[in-house]
Amino acid sequence: MNPSTALARVLVDELARCGLVEAVVAPGSRSTPLALALVAHPGIRVHVRVDERSASFLALGLARASRRPVAVVCTSGTAAANFHPAVMEADESGVPLLVLTADRPPELRGTGANQTVDQIGLYGGAVRMFTEVGTPDPAPGMVAYWRSLTCRAWAAALGGRPGPVHLNVAFRDPLTPDQTAGDGSTWTAPLDGRPDGRPWISRPGPHDEPAPYVLPDVERGVIVCGDGDYDPVPFLALSELTGWPLLAEPTSNARRAGAISTYRQLLAAPGFADAHTPELVVSVGRPNLSRQVLAYLRRAARHVVVTAASVGDARASLPDDFSDPARTATDVVAAVAPPAGVGGRAPERTAWSLSWERAEDAARRVVDGVLDAEETLSEPRLARDLVAQPAAGALLFAGASMPIRDLDATMHARCGVRLVGNRGVSGIDGTVSTAIGAALAHQRESDAPAYALLGDLALLHDQNGLIIGPGEPRPDLAIVVVNNDGGGIFSGLEQAGHPDFERVFGTPHGVSMERVAAVADLPYTRVEWATDLPKALLGEGLRIVEVRTTRAGSAALRRRLQDAVDAAVAHQG
């Protein structure tokens, strides 16, 4: 066996022993040993994509939904650079990703050799670990080095804060197993791993859970659940026990019964935030979706940030790993407990909690009233109705820009639907591929359907994600696209008044999603009326549902929603 094949087979075998079950491969020559080793392994499902950026975001989606590392492989050169946006998203959102970039051997670097760039530390500080694996030379101890390194990489991806790991693997020719005959290049050392399929390095069980921080007993407390893959149940229980209102972003998956679903409009209503200044805010995750929440955090005299570990990882996040975008944190803790004595008494219903509940009821009524006044399917109504449709167990991927914000503004509290999105860097690149990856991972464990709510620019930015070769795994995923012919998020910002707004920010494209669906040979449906949405969502496989709107009309509707909440709050006094 030639050295390149030996290295690739050992790396893949050890990854499988650690728990790898999904891998994404972008085709290329220098990465041939890794690609062949992956497709030959019976325990790993391999996905092939022609575009490295789509491949890396597909891996990101698979890892995000499955909560376990996924490998993504490419050849050398610009292929590795195309992984960078997904690596950045994985870093910021704490998604375990194993980035395996093939490279030329050292003797070809810096010589002008074809498809050779400097890949050492390519992703900078965005990775939890980088290793230049080195060339596979037949020297003593190499197998132990490769296997122990693989175990370290796996552990780094799943560490206190999960994230991407980069292994740069240099391969010399020959790159395929069938090129070794008569070339004198052999591998004589045993390649076997530990007995019984065990990983080379076994690790002890999870660390003991940290002692929770006992919160002070105050009336005017608020719980803010931002984006993140943590268990929301303790924070829902804390809200129930204390009476503190819970403000939950959609991708926190904490917007369940009892949560304040209209907090975005309430905090923007004149006088409401002034009348509801908190003594204490407890936050978890990344609360950065709305300006209203960030401004509200600055009002609190005390702000306790909880560095909750990811679901499936019993270890607390590192003490210096916490989200504090408003720079208001006064205490950073690994876990919290209700104030002393609260757990032994009936759930609190104070003047503070009742005031929030009355405001929520009033705001909820007027928001739904404005949305239901017209049967035409608007962007805010689409978001509200789409998340309300699926049965328990479904997955909904929310695109950046306006889709996630419309969900935040209109979504009712509900259980049973898991919401995910690329909220680490909040870019629109790779959105289609991430949604497909998330759906594939979700449906590996469940028969439940999956949906994605995307904007038109996000779909056009990642059209390649729709190109899936014959025989490749395909998800049951309805991609619902809001087509307002450009960048809708800018219509609500200060740029909207600039004379060059339409060209520079609106960026009209004139592309129908039906044409995009035709290129990818996908089923297509266009929906105009709200009552037709449930029927349009029916179907199997990958499909596109288009809803056409206007940017100006959507911006005006969002202003009407806020005006209606302002009036309802003012009427309450």
XYZ file of C-alpha atoms in Angstrom:
573
model
C 0.000 0.000 0.000
C 1.398 3.410 -0.925
C 1.910 6.006 1.836
C -0.853 8.374 0.715
C -3.448 5.621 0.727
C -2.190 4.395 4.091
C -2.532 7.818 5.696
C -6.005 8.431 4.272
C -7.336 5.031 5.337
C -5.997 5.407 8.861
C -7.447 8.908 9.268
C -10.865 7.834 8.010
C -10.901 4.659 10.079
C -10.000 6.537 13.246
C -12.613 9.220 12.554
C -15.242 6.503 12.214
C -14.086 4.978 15.510
C -14.527 8.391 17.130
C -18.077 8.613 15.793
C -17.995 10.121 12.297
C -21.064 9.106 10.279
C -21.333 11.935 7.697
C -18.771 13.415 5.300
C -18.927 15.817 2.366
C -16.482 15.610 -0.520
C -15.750 18.220 -3.173
C -13.999 16.461 -6.077
C -10.342 17.124 -6.809
C -7.155 15.297 -7.650
C -4.900 15.915 -4.637
C -7.660 14.834 -2.208
C -8.149 11.509 -4.013
C -6.814 9.324 -1.145
C -9.260 10.852 1.363
C -12.219 10.724 -1.027
C -11.646 7.058 -1.854
C -11.136 6.116 1.796
C -14.383 7.842 2.785
C -16.579 6.295 0.092
C -15.115 2.865 0.893
C -16.000 3.046 4.594
C -19.318 1.282 5.304
C -20.139 3.361 8.367
C -19.896 6.800 6.757
C -22.525 8.395 4.526
C -20.758 10.503 1.898
C -22.234 13.491 0.070
C -20.538 14.851 -3.061
C -20.866 18.457 -4.236
C -19.137 20.157 -7.162
C -18.866 23.540 -5.406
C -16.564 23.738 -2.367
C -18.535 26.558 -0.768
C -21.767 24.581 -1.059
C -19.976 21.471 0.192
C -18.733 23.206 3.325
C -22.120 24.731 4.160
C -23.777 21.362 3.546
C -21.381 19.905 6.125
C -22.211 22.806 8.443
C -25.925 22.057 8.181
C -25.361 18.350 8.795
C -23.262 19.115 11.875
C -25.625 21.762 13.207
C -28.687 19.527 13.071
C -26.957 16.320 14.225
C -24.845 18.021 16.929
C -21.829 15.905 15.995
C -18.733 16.570 13.879
C -18.971 16.231 10.105
C -15.939 16.011 7.823
C -15.586 18.096 4.670
C -12.812 17.353 2.172
C -11.315 19.327 -0.712
C -8.267 19.478 -2.904
C -5.543 22.132 -2.662
C -5.562 25.737 -3.819
C -8.620 27.995 -4.001
C -10.792 24.999 -3.100
C -9.641 25.342 0.508
C -10.259 29.107 0.446
C -13.886 28.494 -0.519
C -14.390 26.706 2.809
C -13.574 29.874 4.755
C -17.102 31.382 5.078
C -18.475 28.127 6.486
C -15.506 27.840 8.854
C -16.243 31.353 10.126
C -19.917 30.494 10.682
C -18.986 27.259 12.470
C -16.584 29.188 14.681
C -19.056 31.873 15.718
C -22.019 29.528 16.161
C -20.099 26.717 17.843
C -20.705 23.974 15.263
C -18.229 21.037 15.191
C -16.668 20.772 11.736
C -13.675 18.714 10.586
C -12.020 20.519 7.675
C -9.644 18.226 5.782
C -7.741 20.089 3.079
C -5.414 18.186 0.791
C -2.146 19.902 -0.043
C 0.965 19.576 -2.172
C 3.996 18.160 -0.370
C 6.634 20.618 0.913
C 8.969 20.148 -2.052
C 6.305 21.629 -4.390
C 5.396 24.629 -2.262
C 6.775 28.031 -3.166
C 7.916 26.774 -6.550
C 5.060 27.906 -8.760
C 3.691 24.360 -8.890
C 0.154 24.192 -10.196
C -2.735 24.679 -7.755
C -0.419 25.371 -4.821
C -1.064 28.114 -2.277
C -0.036 28.658 1.323
C -2.595 26.649 3.308
C -0.746 26.743 6.636
C -3.044 28.365 9.184
C -5.367 29.330 6.340
C -8.369 29.971 8.615
C -6.459 31.857 11.291
C -8.131 32.048 14.689
C -11.442 30.714 13.389
C -10.479 27.110 14.155
C -10.174 25.396 17.515
C -7.114 23.483 16.283
C -4.876 23.509 13.222
C -2.326 20.840 12.356
C -0.083 20.411 9.360
C -0.308 16.627 9.306
C 2.871 16.215 7.292
C 3.742 13.826 4.517
C 3.042 10.111 5.043
C 6.606 8.836 5.285
C 7.096 5.157 6.183
C 8.783 5.813 9.512
C 8.285 4.138 12.916
C 5.394 5.488 14.997
C 3.494 7.125 12.136
C 0.292 5.113 12.621
C 0.174 5.987 16.322
C 0.764 9.643 15.399
C -2.042 9.687 12.828
C -4.542 7.956 15.089
C -3.772 10.000 18.189
C -3.877 13.214 16.135
C -7.300 12.250 14.772
C -8.618 11.684 18.289
C -7.256 15.053 19.385
C -8.918 16.757 16.423
C -12.241 15.091 17.231
C -12.003 16.176 20.865
C -11.079 19.751 19.868
C -14.144 19.974 17.611
C -16.335 18.889 20.542
C -14.470 20.775 23.261
C -15.827 23.160 25.871
C -17.072 25.231 22.952
C -17.556 23.135 19.792
C -16.203 24.487 16.529
C -14.155 23.817 13.406
C -10.834 21.975 13.293
C -8.443 22.139 10.331
C -6.138 19.314 9.297
C -3.939 20.106 6.289
C -2.892 16.808 4.730
C -0.005 16.701 2.253
C -0.103 13.843 -0.238
C 2.626 12.731 -2.607
C 2.010 10.714 -5.763
C 0.791 8.072 -6.247
C -2.645 9.155 -5.060
C -4.652 6.029 -5.915
C -4.264 2.485 -4.549
C -3.964 0.929 -8.008
C -0.796 2.869 -8.899
C 1.522 1.084 -6.480
C 2.422 -2.031 -8.411
C 6.101 -2.105 -9.223
C 6.821 1.426 -7.953
C 8.744 0.267 -4.894
C 6.555 2.398 -2.587
C 5.129 0.164 0.141
C 3.789 0.505 3.644
C 4.971 -2.299 5.825
C 3.865 -1.249 9.341
C 0.481 -2.525 10.618
C -2.277 0.040 10.114
C -4.675 -1.452 12.649
C -6.316 0.590 15.381
C -7.322 -0.487 18.884
C -9.153 -3.791 19.338
C -12.961 -3.973 19.220
C -13.297 -0.793 17.154
C -12.295 1.485 20.029
C -10.769 4.887 19.288
C -7.030 5.263 19.820
C -7.629 7.586 22.790
C -10.601 6.873 25.026
C -11.833 9.762 27.145
C -13.565 9.668 30.532
C -17.227 10.519 30.915
C -18.493 14.078 31.010
C -17.266 16.445 33.641
C -19.390 17.026 36.696
C -21.951 19.726 36.124
C -20.931 23.031 37.694
C -22.621 24.253 40.834
C -25.343 26.707 39.742
C -25.263 30.353 40.703
C -28.223 31.197 42.938
C -29.938 34.270 41.535
C -30.985 37.183 43.741
C -34.642 37.359 44.751
C -35.979 40.384 42.860
C -39.378 41.108 41.357
C -38.357 42.919 38.180
C -36.313 40.194 36.506
C -36.221 39.313 32.799
C -34.864 36.225 31.009
C -33.459 36.666 27.498
C -32.829 33.551 25.394
C -30.706 34.287 22.360
C -29.622 32.060 19.489
C -27.813 28.878 20.451
C -28.000 25.126 20.749
C -28.613 24.774 24.476
C -31.373 23.249 26.549
C -34.084 25.925 26.991
C -36.081 23.957 29.584
C -34.224 25.293 32.681
C -34.907 28.865 31.573
C -38.579 28.160 30.896
C -38.794 26.631 34.378
C -37.013 29.643 35.866
C -39.555 31.940 34.222
C -42.449 29.887 35.545
C -41.076 29.799 39.094
C -40.161 33.474 39.349
C -42.733 35.150 37.131
C -39.945 36.844 35.185
C -40.922 37.307 31.531
C -38.996 35.230 29.006
C -37.965 36.915 25.743
C -36.904 34.235 23.281
C -35.399 34.570 19.822
C -36.764 31.934 17.390
C -33.533 29.932 17.108
C -33.224 29.679 20.888
C -36.114 27.189 20.641
C -37.344 28.645 23.924
C -40.403 30.439 22.533
C -42.815 28.033 24.117
C -45.907 28.421 26.274
C -45.496 31.396 28.590
C -42.844 33.212 26.548
C -43.455 36.799 25.419
C -43.868 36.457 21.649
C -44.273 40.191 20.888
C -41.311 41.510 22.879
C -39.739 42.987 19.753
C -42.646 45.396 19.215
C -43.265 45.944 22.930
C -39.719 47.126 23.573
C -40.000 49.477 20.576
C -43.283 50.971 21.793
C -42.878 54.500 23.227
C -42.658 54.434 26.984
C -42.887 50.669 27.404
C -39.188 50.052 28.056
C -39.082 53.083 30.377
C -41.968 51.673 32.405
C -40.441 48.189 32.471
C -36.841 48.834 33.480
C -35.492 45.553 34.925
C -33.541 45.108 38.108
C -31.955 41.950 36.728
C -31.540 40.346 33.310
C -30.489 36.721 32.897
C -29.323 35.981 29.354
C -28.211 32.820 27.595
C -27.046 32.255 24.036
C -26.400 35.090 21.595
C -29.028 37.826 22.071
C -28.146 39.908 19.025
C -31.102 39.660 16.659
C -32.862 42.921 17.518
C -31.735 46.423 18.398
C -34.595 46.567 20.889
C -33.173 43.789 23.056
C -29.659 45.204 22.919
C -30.976 48.588 24.063
C -33.016 46.891 26.792
C -29.963 45.078 28.153
C -28.358 48.454 28.794
C -31.194 49.364 31.158
C -30.541 46.548 33.619
C -28.671 47.292 36.825
C -27.411 43.717 36.834
C -26.886 41.354 33.903
C -26.096 37.680 34.575
C -24.783 35.856 31.482
C -25.088 32.066 31.458
C -22.474 30.243 29.384
C -24.734 27.262 28.735
C -23.083 24.255 27.105
C -24.370 22.889 23.838
C -26.996 20.201 23.955
C -25.294 16.824 24.130
C -22.161 18.261 25.752
C -22.419 18.117 29.532
C -19.362 20.304 29.982
C -19.942 23.967 30.669
C -18.566 26.456 28.197
C -15.254 28.056 29.012
C -15.503 30.995 31.442
C -14.196 33.461 28.842
C -16.603 32.214 26.179
C -19.786 34.215 26.569
C -21.972 36.534 24.547
C -22.193 40.147 25.696
C -22.760 42.312 22.591
C -24.043 45.270 24.631
C -21.070 45.119 27.060
C -23.448 45.063 30.030
C -22.521 41.764 31.724
C -21.937 42.076 35.469
C -21.743 38.342 36.234
C -20.742 35.367 34.053
C -21.748 31.936 35.339
C -21.977 28.386 33.987
C -25.483 27.690 35.328
C -28.165 29.390 37.401
C -30.641 28.355 40.076
C -33.822 30.169 41.158
C -33.598 32.510 44.131
C -33.433 30.767 47.482
C -36.845 29.571 48.594
C -38.558 30.138 45.228
C -38.599 26.461 44.351
C -40.653 25.643 47.430
C -43.513 28.015 46.767
C -46.190 28.498 44.136
C -45.174 30.190 40.878
C -45.020 33.949 41.233
C -47.651 36.244 39.724
C -46.569 39.744 40.662
C -47.562 43.145 39.369
C -44.445 42.930 37.194
C -45.342 39.618 35.574
C -49.014 40.562 35.168
C -48.029 43.788 33.415
C -45.976 41.842 30.861
C -48.782 39.310 30.358
C -51.374 42.039 29.724
C -49.055 43.756 27.254
C -48.405 40.446 25.475
C -52.124 39.703 25.168
C -52.881 43.163 23.788
C -49.950 43.154 21.354
C -50.654 39.621 20.181
C -54.251 40.493 19.339
C -53.366 43.535 17.262
C -50.452 41.877 15.475
C -52.652 38.964 14.416
C -55.459 41.349 13.541
C -53.285 43.379 11.181
C -51.842 40.235 9.561
C -55.248 38.597 9.105
C -56.874 41.717 7.653
C -55.734 40.796 4.141
C -55.760 37.394 2.510
C -52.758 38.174 0.334
C -49.735 36.378 1.740
C -47.400 39.055 3.111
C -43.861 38.450 4.351
C -44.714 38.784 8.076
C -47.827 36.622 7.712
C -45.897 33.990 5.778
C -43.389 33.740 8.621
C -46.122 33.458 11.254
C -48.216 30.929 9.320
C -45.278 28.814 8.116
C -43.922 28.106 11.604
C -47.454 27.321 12.824
C -48.118 24.695 10.113
C -45.793 21.753 10.783
C -46.671 18.930 13.133
C -44.432 18.183 16.087
C -40.975 16.962 15.165
C -40.480 19.139 12.090
C -37.426 21.281 11.340
C -37.530 24.871 10.096
C -34.387 26.561 8.801
C -34.595 30.364 8.900
C -32.574 32.474 6.504
C -30.744 35.590 7.614
C -31.915 39.164 6.971
C -35.727 39.483 6.986
C -36.943 35.844 7.314
C -35.520 35.394 10.827
C -36.663 38.891 11.819
C -40.192 38.329 10.561
C -40.296 35.088 12.545
C -39.090 36.982 15.595
C -41.776 39.641 15.138
C -44.784 37.434 14.384
C -44.211 33.864 15.599
C -46.567 32.562 18.272
C -45.176 30.588 21.180
C -45.277 26.901 20.271
C -43.564 23.582 20.923
C -42.516 20.803 18.617
C -40.711 22.592 15.783
C -36.950 22.917 15.891
C -35.709 26.204 14.424
C -32.133 26.596 13.215
C -30.262 29.156 11.157
C -26.822 30.532 10.417
C -26.838 33.096 13.209
C -23.106 32.954 13.998
C -22.036 35.416 11.314
C -25.568 35.934 9.932
C -24.443 35.842 6.297
C -26.644 34.802 3.399
C -23.936 32.729 1.705
C -24.356 28.966 1.767
C -27.928 29.220 3.049
C -29.460 26.689 0.662
C -26.687 24.168 1.307
C -26.926 24.586 5.079
C -30.687 24.059 4.995
C -30.279 20.910 2.890
C -27.601 19.582 5.243
C -29.754 20.288 8.296
C -32.712 18.521 6.687
C -30.600 15.478 5.739
C -29.273 15.124 9.286
C -32.701 15.716 10.816
C -34.316 13.074 8.634
C -31.599 10.551 9.325
C -33.104 10.287 12.806
C -36.732 11.151 12.041
C -39.372 10.881 9.336
C -40.550 14.415 10.097
C -40.519 16.950 7.261
C -38.264 19.967 6.993
C -38.847 23.486 5.738
C -36.696 26.515 4.978
C -37.749 30.165 4.831
C -35.314 32.124 2.666
C -35.078 35.423 0.854
C -34.581 35.628 -2.893
C -31.007 36.943 -2.672
C -30.040 34.131 -0.315
C -31.355 31.549 -2.777
C -29.632 33.180 -5.742
C -26.397 33.473 -3.740
C -26.324 29.687 -3.267
C -28.081 28.296 -6.345
C -25.327 25.693 -6.610
C -26.655 24.165 -3.403
C -29.679 22.956 -5.381
C -27.511 20.997 -7.814
C -27.417 17.485 -6.381
C -26.088 14.667 -8.515
C -27.994 11.442 -9.238
C -27.680 8.894 -6.469
C -26.804 11.501 -3.831
C -28.908 11.596 -0.646
C -31.765 14.091 -0.964
C -33.882 15.559 1.807
C -37.613 16.038 2.102
C -37.361 19.829 2.191
C -39.733 22.567 1.075
C -37.738 25.758 0.430
C -40.137 28.667 0.793
C -38.676 31.731 -0.929
C -39.810 35.310 -0.427
C -39.147 37.027 -3.746
C -39.294 40.811 -3.403
C -36.796 41.351 -6.216
C -33.871 42.436 -4.083
C -32.590 43.170 -0.606
C -35.666 43.763 1.515
C -33.846 44.338 4.796
C -32.437 47.659 3.594
C -35.922 49.120 3.008
C -36.352 49.532 6.747
C -32.949 51.120 7.375
C -31.652 54.634 7.008
C -30.158 53.880 3.574
C -33.670 53.735 2.100
C -33.740 57.491 1.533
C -30.556 57.691 -0.533
C -31.022 58.599 -4.224
C -28.907 55.613 -5.312
C -30.710 53.233 -2.948
C -32.355 51.021 -5.555
C -29.186 50.247 -7.457
C -26.728 49.944 -4.556
C -28.915 48.445 -1.828
C -32.175 47.306 -3.426
C -30.227 45.324 -6.063
C -33.200 44.202 -8.198
C -32.483 41.041 -10.185
C -35.701 40.258 -12.086
C -35.314 36.489 -11.627
C -38.319 34.254 -11.040
C -37.747 31.348 -8.667
C -39.505 29.177 -11.249
C -36.497 29.612 -13.511
C -34.147 28.661 -10.680
C -36.235 25.554 -9.966
C -36.179 24.613 -13.646
C -32.374 24.752 -13.781
C -32.183 22.334 -10.844
C -35.104 20.244 -12.170
C -37.109 20.744 -8.982
C -40.887 20.953 -8.410
C -42.133 24.527 -8.160
C -45.241 26.171 -6.696
C -46.198 29.810 -6.451
C -48.484 30.921 -3.606
C -50.419 34.185 -3.485
C -53.167 33.628 -0.921
C -52.630 32.755 2.726
C -55.269 30.034 2.630
C -53.302 28.218 -0.088
C -50.097 27.893 1.946
C -50.899 24.552 3.681
C -51.601 22.879 0.337
C -48.475 24.370 -1.250
C -46.304 22.910 1.493
C -47.460 19.371 0.757
C -45.182 17.135 -1.248
C -42.035 15.098 -0.989
C -38.394 15.624 -1.786
C -36.606 18.872 -2.468
C -38.980 21.530 -3.826
C -39.391 25.294 -4.127
C -42.386 27.369 -3.046
C -42.307 31.015 -4.123
C -44.155 33.922 -2.523
C -43.847 37.216 -4.409
C -44.045 40.465 -2.482
C -42.890 44.054 -2.814
C -40.196 45.564 -0.639
C -42.050 48.834 -0.153
C -45.308 47.084 0.738
C -43.589 44.814 3.256
C -41.808 47.723 4.929
C -45.111 49.602 5.202
C -46.815 46.559 6.738
C -44.095 46.213 9.355
C -44.596 49.874 10.266
C -48.345 49.277 10.596
C -47.680 46.355 12.920
C -45.521 48.535 15.146
C -48.062 51.373 15.057
C -50.807 48.964 16.114
C -48.747 47.713 19.070
C -47.842 51.285 20.025
C -51.550 52.164 20.148
C -52.454 49.037 22.107
C -49.773 49.712 24.721
C -50.774 53.373 25.005
C -54.408 52.367 25.462
C -53.386 50.137 28.363
C -51.789 53.125 30.027
